[in-house]
Amino acid sequence: MEKHKYLKIKEEEVNELMKWPPDQELVMMNFLKYRDTVEGTERTGRDSYAEYMKMAKPFFKAVGGRIVFFGRPQGTLIGPKD
């Protein structure tokens, strides 16, 4: 399976993002694909990520963030449109 990295931001996508009304929330969505087993452990990728999120939540709350686990993106900044 070929791996893709999407690290380049396109100018037109930034311009669209800048049009976002400042009084509306902006949500970042990450598409996650978990490994069956994390190398060097007996844990699944899903379990490892759940542990990471458990430890990260206090940091999100400290800066006024919140985590939303549902919805569809309205646009893409980095990555394929589909």
PDB file of N, CA and C in Angstrom:
ATOM      1  N   MET A   1       0.842  -1.174   0.000  1.00  0.00           N
ATOM      2  CA  MET A   1       0.000   0.000   0.000  1.00  0.00           C
ATOM      3  C   MET A   1       0.892   1.243   0.000  1.00  0.00           C
ATOM      4  N   GLU A   2       0.611   2.166  -0.870  1.00  0.00           N
ATOM      5  CA  GLU A   2       1.377   3.402  -0.969  1.00  0.00           C
ATOM      6  C   GLU A   2       0.905   4.386   0.097  1.00  0.00           C
ATOM      7  N   LYS A   3       1.882   4.996   0.800  1.00  0.00           N
ATOM      8  CA  LYS A   3       1.549   5.981   1.819  1.00  0.00           C
ATOM      9  C   LYS A   3       1.624   7.369   1.224  1.00  0.00           C
ATOM     10  N   HIS A   4       0.696   8.223   1.632  1.00  0.00           N
ATOM     11  CA  HIS A   4       0.679   9.608   1.173  1.00  0.00           C
ATOM     12  C   HIS A   4       0.872  10.529   2.367  1.00  0.00           C
ATOM     13  N   LYS A   5       1.617  11.587   2.161  1.00  0.00           N
ATOM     14  CA  LYS A   5       1.767  12.622   3.175  1.00  0.00           C
ATOM     15  C   LYS A   5       1.249  13.912   2.578  1.00  0.00           C
ATOM     16  N   TYR A   6       0.385  14.577   3.325  1.00  0.00           N
ATOM     17  CA  TYR A   6      -0.207  15.821   2.854  1.00  0.00           C
ATOM     18  C   TYR A   6       0.270  16.947   3.754  1.00  0.00           C
ATOM     19  N   LEU A   7       1.365  17.563   3.366  1.00  0.00           N
ATOM     20  CA  LEU A   7       1.966  18.604   4.185  1.00  0.00           C
ATOM     21  C   LEU A   7       1.983  19.962   3.516  1.00  0.00           C
ATOM     22  N   LYS A   8       1.661  20.011   2.254  1.00  0.00           N
ATOM     23  CA  LYS A   8       1.702  21.275   1.520  1.00  0.00           C
ATOM     24  C   LYS A   8       0.331  21.939   1.539  1.00  0.00           C
ATOM     25  N   ILE A   9       0.313  23.179   1.995  1.00  0.00           N
ATOM     26  CA  ILE A   9      -0.924  23.941   2.019  1.00  0.00           C
ATOM     27  C   ILE A   9      -1.033  24.704   0.709  1.00  0.00           C
ATOM     28  N   LYS A  10      -2.196  24.623   0.092  1.00  0.00           N
ATOM     29  CA  LYS A  10      -2.421  25.319  -1.174  1.00  0.00           C
ATOM     30  C   LYS A  10      -2.980  26.711  -0.895  1.00  0.00           C
ATOM     31  N   GLU A  11      -2.505  27.694  -1.628  1.00  0.00           N
ATOM     32  CA  GLU A  11      -2.903  29.081  -1.417  1.00  0.00           C
ATOM     33  C   GLU A  11      -4.410  29.267  -1.514  1.00  0.00           C
ATOM     34  N   GLU A  12      -5.049  28.631  -2.498  1.00  0.00           N
ATOM     35  CA  GLU A  12      -6.492  28.798  -2.648  1.00  0.00           C
ATOM     36  C   GLU A  12      -7.257  28.241  -1.444  1.00  0.00           C
ATOM     37  N   GLU A  13      -6.722  27.179  -0.809  1.00  0.00           N
ATOM     38  CA  GLU A  13      -7.372  26.619   0.368  1.00  0.00           C
ATOM     39  C   GLU A  13      -7.226  27.558   1.566  1.00  0.00           C
ATOM     40  N   VAL A  14      -6.074  28.200   1.698  1.00  0.00           N
ATOM     41  CA  VAL A  14      -5.873  29.178   2.766  1.00  0.00           C
ATOM     42  C   VAL A  14      -6.811  30.365   2.561  1.00  0.00           C
ATOM     43  N   ASN A  15      -6.949  30.822   1.321  1.00  0.00           N
ATOM     44  CA  ASN A  15      -7.847  31.939   1.025  1.00  0.00           C
ATOM     45  C   ASN A  15      -9.292  31.605   1.414  1.00  0.00           C
ATOM     46  N   GLU A  16      -9.726  30.374   1.151  1.00  0.00           N
ATOM     47  CA  GLU A  16     -11.071  29.954   1.540  1.00  0.00           C
ATOM     48  C   GLU A  16     -11.209  29.937   3.070  1.00  0.00           C
ATOM     49  N   LEU A  17     -10.190  29.443   3.746  1.00  0.00           N
ATOM     50  CA  LEU A  17     -10.214  29.405   5.207  1.00  0.00           C
ATOM     51  C   LEU A  17     -10.299  30.818   5.785  1.00  0.00           C
ATOM     52  N   MET A  18      -9.616  31.761   5.189  1.00  0.00           N
ATOM     53  CA  MET A  18      -9.611  33.139   5.680  1.00  0.00           C
ATOM     54  C   MET A  18     -10.973  33.814   5.533  1.00  0.00           C
ATOM     55  N   LYS A  19     -11.835  33.270   4.689  1.00  0.00           N
ATOM     56  CA  LYS A  19     -13.187  33.810   4.521  1.00  0.00           C
ATOM     57  C   LYS A  19     -14.138  33.351   5.631  1.00  0.00           C
ATOM     58  N   TRP A  20     -13.689  32.413   6.457  1.00  0.00           N
ATOM     59  CA  TRP A  20     -14.539  31.867   7.498  1.00  0.00           C
ATOM     60  C   TRP A  20     -14.939  32.985   8.465  1.00  0.00           C
ATOM     61  N   PRO A  21     -16.225  33.128   8.766  1.00  0.00           N
ATOM     62  CA  PRO A  21     -16.674  34.188   9.673  1.00  0.00           C
ATOM     63  C   PRO A  21     -16.052  34.031  11.059  1.00  0.00           C
ATOM     64  N   PRO A  22     -15.482  35.093  11.601  1.00  0.00           N
ATOM     65  CA  PRO A  22     -14.787  34.985  12.887  1.00  0.00           C
ATOM     66  C   PRO A  22     -15.703  34.651  14.061  1.00  0.00           C
ATOM     67  N   ASP A  23     -16.992  34.827  13.909  1.00  0.00           N
ATOM     68  CA  ASP A  23     -17.909  34.525  15.003  1.00  0.00           C
ATOM     69  C   ASP A  23     -18.432  33.084  14.944  1.00  0.00           C
ATOM     70  N   GLN A  24     -17.962  32.300  13.976  1.00  0.00           N
ATOM     71  CA  GLN A  24     -18.380  30.897  13.871  1.00  0.00           C
ATOM     72  C   GLN A  24     -17.236  29.996  14.310  1.00  0.00           C
ATOM     73  N   GLU A  25     -17.619  28.888  14.945  1.00  0.00           N
ATOM     74  CA  GLU A  25     -16.610  27.924  15.375  1.00  0.00           C
ATOM     75  C   GLU A  25     -15.907  27.299  14.174  1.00  0.00           C
ATOM     76  N   LEU A  26     -14.675  26.958  14.368  1.00  0.00           N
ATOM     77  CA  LEU A  26     -13.889  26.257  13.362  1.00  0.00           C
ATOM     78  C   LEU A  26     -13.491  24.916  13.962  1.00  0.00           C
ATOM     79  N   VAL A  27     -13.739  23.852  13.233  1.00  0.00           N
ATOM     80  CA  VAL A  27     -13.462  22.517  13.731  1.00  0.00           C
ATOM     81  C   VAL A  27     -12.372  21.879  12.885  1.00  0.00           C
ATOM     82  N   MET A  28     -11.384  21.298  13.543  1.00  0.00           N
ATOM     83  CA  MET A  28     -10.345  20.558  12.842  1.00  0.00           C
ATOM     84  C   MET A  28     -10.704  19.078  12.920  1.00  0.00           C
ATOM     85  N   MET A  29     -10.627  18.412  11.789  1.00  0.00           N
ATOM     86  CA  MET A  29     -10.968  16.999  11.747  1.00  0.00           C
ATOM     87  C   MET A  29      -9.760  16.215  11.263  1.00  0.00           C
ATOM     88  N   ASN A  30      -9.434  15.169  11.989  1.00  0.00           N
ATOM     89  CA  ASN A  30      -8.357  14.283  11.585  1.00  0.00           C
ATOM     90  C   ASN A  30      -8.944  12.930  11.232  1.00  0.00           C
ATOM     91  N   PHE A  31      -8.543  12.407  10.090  1.00  0.00           N
ATOM     92  CA  PHE A  31      -8.932  11.052   9.714  1.00  0.00           C
ATOM     93  C   PHE A  31      -7.861  10.131  10.277  1.00  0.00           C
ATOM     94  N   LEU A  32      -8.271   9.176  11.085  1.00  0.00           N
ATOM     95  CA  LEU A  32      -7.323   8.283  11.740  1.00  0.00           C
ATOM     96  C   LEU A  32      -7.482   6.862  11.226  1.00  0.00           C
ATOM     97  N   LYS A  33      -6.367   6.229  11.014  1.00  0.00           N
ATOM     98  CA  LYS A  33      -6.352   4.823  10.630  1.00  0.00           C
ATOM     99  C   LYS A  33      -5.466   4.115  11.643  1.00  0.00           C
ATOM    100  N   TYR A  34      -6.018   3.151  12.343  1.00  0.00           N
ATOM    101  CA  TYR A  34      -5.310   2.506  13.437  1.00  0.00           C
ATOM    102  C   TYR A  34      -4.616   1.221  12.988  1.00  0.00           C
ATOM    103  N   ARG A  35      -3.482   0.969  13.583  1.00  0.00           N
ATOM    104  CA  ARG A  35      -2.788  -0.304  13.359  1.00  0.00           C
ATOM    105  C   ARG A  35      -3.480  -1.390  14.193  1.00  0.00           C
ATOM    106  N   ASP A  36      -3.422  -2.618  13.692  1.00  0.00           N
ATOM    107  CA  ASP A  36      -3.992  -3.727  14.463  1.00  0.00           C
ATOM    108  C   ASP A  36      -3.233  -3.899  15.776  1.00  0.00           C
ATOM    109  N   THR A  37      -1.906  -3.836  15.695  1.00  0.00           N
ATOM    110  CA  THR A  37      -1.056  -3.933  16.876  1.00  0.00           C
ATOM    111  C   THR A  37       0.056  -2.898  16.760  1.00  0.00           C
ATOM    112  N   VAL A  38       0.296  -2.162  17.838  1.00  0.00           N
ATOM    113  CA  VAL A  38       1.368  -1.165  17.850  1.00  0.00           C
ATOM    114  C   VAL A  38       2.690  -1.894  18.037  1.00  0.00           C
ATOM    115  N   GLU A  39       3.636  -1.593  17.172  1.00  0.00           N
ATOM    116  CA  GLU A  39       4.935  -2.253  17.204  1.00  0.00           C
ATOM    117  C   GLU A  39       5.567  -2.135  18.587  1.00  0.00           C
ATOM    118  N   GLY A  40       6.062  -3.269  19.092  1.00  0.00           N
ATOM    119  CA  GLY A  40       6.727  -3.290  20.393  1.00  0.00           C
ATOM    120  C   GLY A  40       5.778  -3.385  21.572  1.00  0.00           C
ATOM    121  N   THR A  41       4.482  -3.495  21.285  1.00  0.00           N
ATOM    122  CA  THR A  41       3.488  -3.619  22.358  1.00  0.00           C
ATOM    123  C   THR A  41       2.498  -4.707  21.979  1.00  0.00           C
ATOM    124  N   GLU A  42       1.590  -4.955  22.879  1.00  0.00           N
ATOM    125  CA  GLU A  42       0.488  -5.868  22.582  1.00  0.00           C
ATOM    126  C   GLU A  42      -0.817  -5.087  22.476  1.00  0.00           C
ATOM    127  N   ARG A  43      -0.713  -3.768  22.367  1.00  0.00           N
ATOM    128  CA  ARG A  43      -1.887  -2.898  22.313  1.00  0.00           C
ATOM    129  C   ARG A  43      -2.290  -2.638  20.868  1.00  0.00           C
ATOM    130  N   THR A  44      -3.578  -2.357  20.697  1.00  0.00           N
ATOM    131  CA  THR A  44      -4.039  -1.960  19.375  1.00  0.00           C
ATOM    132  C   THR A  44      -3.793  -0.466  19.199  1.00  0.00           C
ATOM    133  N   GLY A  45      -3.788  -0.027  17.959  1.00  0.00           N
ATOM    134  CA  GLY A  45      -3.653   1.392  17.680  1.00  0.00           C
ATOM    135  C   GLY A  45      -4.812   2.180  18.268  1.00  0.00           C
ATOM    136  N   ARG A  46      -5.997   1.630  18.200  1.00  0.00           N
ATOM    137  CA  ARG A  46      -7.186   2.299  18.754  1.00  0.00           C
ATOM    138  C   ARG A  46      -7.028   2.486  20.266  1.00  0.00           C
ATOM    139  N   ASP A  47      -6.545   1.443  20.966  1.00  0.00           N
ATOM    140  CA  ASP A  47      -6.340   1.553  22.414  1.00  0.00           C
ATOM    141  C   ASP A  47      -5.268   2.587  22.745  1.00  0.00           C
ATOM    142  N   SER A  48      -4.205   2.600  21.962  1.00  0.00           N
ATOM    143  CA  SER A  48      -3.125   3.566  22.190  1.00  0.00           C
ATOM    144  C   SER A  48      -3.609   4.994  21.978  1.00  0.00           C
ATOM    145  N   TYR A  49      -4.423   5.197  20.951  1.00  0.00           N
ATOM    146  CA  TYR A  49      -4.936   6.541  20.689  1.00  0.00           C
ATOM    147  C   TYR A  49      -5.915   6.962  21.780  1.00  0.00           C
ATOM    148  N   ALA A  50      -6.719   6.037  22.274  1.00  0.00           N
ATOM    149  CA  ALA A  50      -7.651   6.345  23.367  1.00  0.00           C
ATOM    150  C   ALA A  50      -6.871   6.792  24.604  1.00  0.00           C
ATOM    151  N   GLU A  51      -5.763   6.158  24.885  1.00  0.00           N
ATOM    152  CA  GLU A  51      -4.927   6.550  26.023  1.00  0.00           C
ATOM    153  C   GLU A  51      -4.314   7.935  25.800  1.00  0.00           C
ATOM    154  N   TYR A  52      -3.857   8.187  24.586  1.00  0.00           N
ATOM    155  CA  TYR A  52      -3.318   9.514  24.236  1.00  0.00           C
ATOM    156  C   TYR A  52      -4.381  10.587  24.460  1.00  0.00           C
ATOM    157  N   MET A  53      -5.599  10.353  23.981  1.00  0.00           N
ATOM    158  CA  MET A  53      -6.657  11.348  24.124  1.00  0.00           C
ATOM    159  C   MET A  53      -7.011  11.572  25.589  1.00  0.00           C
ATOM    160  N   LYS A  54      -6.984  10.522  26.375  1.00  0.00           N
ATOM    161  CA  LYS A  54      -7.260  10.650  27.807  1.00  0.00           C
ATOM    162  C   LYS A  54      -6.241  11.597  28.454  1.00  0.00           C
ATOM    163  N   MET A  55      -4.984  11.473  28.064  1.00  0.00           N
ATOM    164  CA  MET A  55      -3.942  12.328  28.630  1.00  0.00           C
ATOM    165  C   MET A  55      -3.960  13.738  28.027  1.00  0.00           C
ATOM    166  N   ALA A  56      -4.437  13.875  26.788  1.00  0.00           N
ATOM    167  CA  ALA A  56      -4.424  15.177  26.103  1.00  0.00           C
ATOM    168  C   ALA A  56      -5.605  16.068  26.480  1.00  0.00           C
ATOM    169  N   LYS A  57      -6.719  15.491  26.892  1.00  0.00           N
ATOM    170  CA  LYS A  57      -7.924  16.277  27.177  1.00  0.00           C
ATOM    171  C   LYS A  57      -7.696  17.455  28.126  1.00  0.00           C
ATOM    172  N   PRO A  58      -6.939  17.298  29.222  1.00  0.00           N
ATOM    173  CA  PRO A  58      -6.724  18.453  30.103  1.00  0.00           C
ATOM    174  C   PRO A  58      -6.033  19.626  29.398  1.00  0.00           C
ATOM    175  N   PHE A  59      -5.182  19.341  28.438  1.00  0.00           N
ATOM    176  CA  PHE A  59      -4.505  20.404  27.697  1.00  0.00           C
ATOM    177  C   PHE A  59      -5.479  21.133  26.775  1.00  0.00           C
ATOM    178  N   PHE A  60      -6.381  20.384  26.143  1.00  0.00           N
ATOM    179  CA  PHE A  60      -7.405  21.013  25.302  1.00  0.00           C
ATOM    180  C   PHE A  60      -8.293  21.925  26.146  1.00  0.00           C
ATOM    181  N   LYS A  61      -8.729  21.403  27.301  1.00  0.00           N
ATOM    182  CA  LYS A  61      -9.611  22.180  28.169  1.00  0.00           C
ATOM    183  C   LYS A  61      -8.907  23.440  28.671  1.00  0.00           C
ATOM    184  N   ALA A  62      -7.613  23.356  28.948  1.00  0.00           N
ATOM    185  CA  ALA A  62      -6.865  24.491  29.499  1.00  0.00           C
ATOM    186  C   ALA A  62      -6.827  25.679  28.544  1.00  0.00           C
ATOM    187  N   VAL A  63      -6.950  25.425  27.256  1.00  0.00           N
ATOM    188  CA  VAL A  63      -6.936  26.520  26.281  1.00  0.00           C
ATOM    189  C   VAL A  63      -8.322  26.800  25.709  1.00  0.00           C
ATOM    190  N   GLY A  64      -9.344  26.249  26.346  1.00  0.00           N
ATOM    191  CA  GLY A  64     -10.714  26.519  25.925  1.00  0.00           C
ATOM    192  C   GLY A  64     -11.194  25.659  24.778  1.00  0.00           C
ATOM    193  N   GLY A  65     -10.437  24.631  24.442  1.00  0.00           N
ATOM    194  CA  GLY A  65     -10.828  23.749  23.343  1.00  0.00           C
ATOM    195  C   GLY A  65     -11.784  22.669  23.812  1.00  0.00           C
ATOM    196  N   ARG A  66     -12.403  22.041  22.860  1.00  0.00           N
ATOM    197  CA  ARG A  66     -13.251  20.891  23.146  1.00  0.00           C
ATOM    198  C   ARG A  66     -13.133  19.925  21.989  1.00  0.00           C
ATOM    199  N   ILE A  67     -13.459  18.705  22.251  1.00  0.00           N
ATOM    200  CA  ILE A  67     -13.298  17.656  21.246  1.00  0.00           C
ATOM    201  C   ILE A  67     -14.668  17.271  20.713  1.00  0.00           C
ATOM    202  N   VAL A  68     -14.792  17.226  19.395  1.00  0.00           N
ATOM    203  CA  VAL A  68     -16.042  16.870  18.729  1.00  0.00           C
ATOM    204  C   VAL A  68     -15.752  15.656  17.855  1.00  0.00           C
ATOM    205  N   PHE A  69     -16.529  14.607  18.016  1.00  0.00           N
ATOM    206  CA  PHE A  69     -16.265  13.366  17.288  1.00  0.00           C
ATOM    207  C   PHE A  69     -17.286  13.060  16.206  1.00  0.00           C
ATOM    208  N   PHE A  70     -17.978  14.038  15.707  1.00  0.00           N
ATOM    209  CA  PHE A  70     -18.963  13.753  14.673  1.00  0.00           C
ATOM    210  C   PHE A  70     -19.014  14.903  13.687  1.00  0.00           C
ATOM    211  N   GLY A  71     -19.598  14.652  12.531  1.00  0.00           N
ATOM    212  CA  GLY A  71     -19.761  15.700  11.541  1.00  0.00           C
ATOM    213  C   GLY A  71     -18.985  15.408  10.265  1.00  0.00           C
ATOM    214  N   ARG A  72     -19.255  16.226   9.260  1.00  0.00           N
ATOM    215  CA  ARG A  72     -18.564  16.112   7.979  1.00  0.00           C
ATOM    216  C   ARG A  72     -17.819  17.407   7.726  1.00  0.00           C
ATOM    217  N   PRO A  73     -16.630  17.315   7.165  1.00  0.00           N
ATOM    218  CA  PRO A  73     -15.894  18.550   6.885  1.00  0.00           C
ATOM    219  C   PRO A  73     -16.540  19.350   5.770  1.00  0.00           C
ATOM    220  N   GLN A  74     -16.401  20.657   5.832  1.00  0.00           N
ATOM    221  CA  GLN A  74     -16.908  21.528   4.770  1.00  0.00           C
ATOM    222  C   GLN A  74     -15.802  21.880   3.783  1.00  0.00           C
ATOM    223  N   GLY A  75     -14.586  21.541   4.119  1.00  0.00           N
ATOM    224  CA  GLY A  75     -13.465  21.825   3.244  1.00  0.00           C
ATOM    225  C   GLY A  75     -12.228  21.112   3.740  1.00  0.00           C
ATOM    226  N   THR A  76     -11.197  21.116   2.954  1.00  0.00           N
ATOM    227  CA  THR A  76      -9.950  20.466   3.287  1.00  0.00           C
ATOM    228  C   THR A  76      -8.823  21.451   3.133  1.00  0.00           C
ATOM    229  N   LEU A  77      -7.967  21.546   4.149  1.00  0.00           N
ATOM    230  CA  LEU A  77      -6.803  22.419   4.059  1.00  0.00           C
ATOM    231  C   LEU A  77      -5.594  21.633   3.560  1.00  0.00           C
ATOM    232  N   ILE A  78      -5.381  20.444   4.102  1.00  0.00           N
ATOM    233  CA  ILE A  78      -4.269  19.592   3.692  1.00  0.00           C
ATOM    234  C   ILE A  78      -4.837  18.208   3.410  1.00  0.00           C
ATOM    235  N   GLY A  79      -4.583  17.677   2.234  1.00  0.00           N
ATOM    236  CA  GLY A  79      -5.040  16.331   1.921  1.00  0.00           C
ATOM    237  C   GLY A  79      -5.994  16.322   0.744  1.00  0.00           C
ATOM    238  N   PRO A  80      -6.415  15.130   0.341  1.00  0.00           N
ATOM    239  CA  PRO A  80      -7.307  15.023  -0.810  1.00  0.00           C
ATOM    240  C   PRO A  80      -8.711  15.518  -0.468  1.00  0.00           C
ATOM    241  N   LYS A  81      -9.409  16.011  -1.453  1.00  0.00           N
ATOM    242  CA  LYS A  81     -10.773  16.529  -1.250  1.00  0.00           C
ATOM    243  C   LYS A  81     -11.740  15.425  -0.854  1.00  0.00           C
ATOM    244  N   ASP A  82     -11.488  14.195  -1.291  1.00  0.00           N
ATOM    245  CA  ASP A  82     -12.412  13.093  -0.981  1.00  0.00           C
ATOM    246  C   ASP A  82     -12.075  12.431   0.330  1.00  0.00           C
TER     247      ASP A  82
END
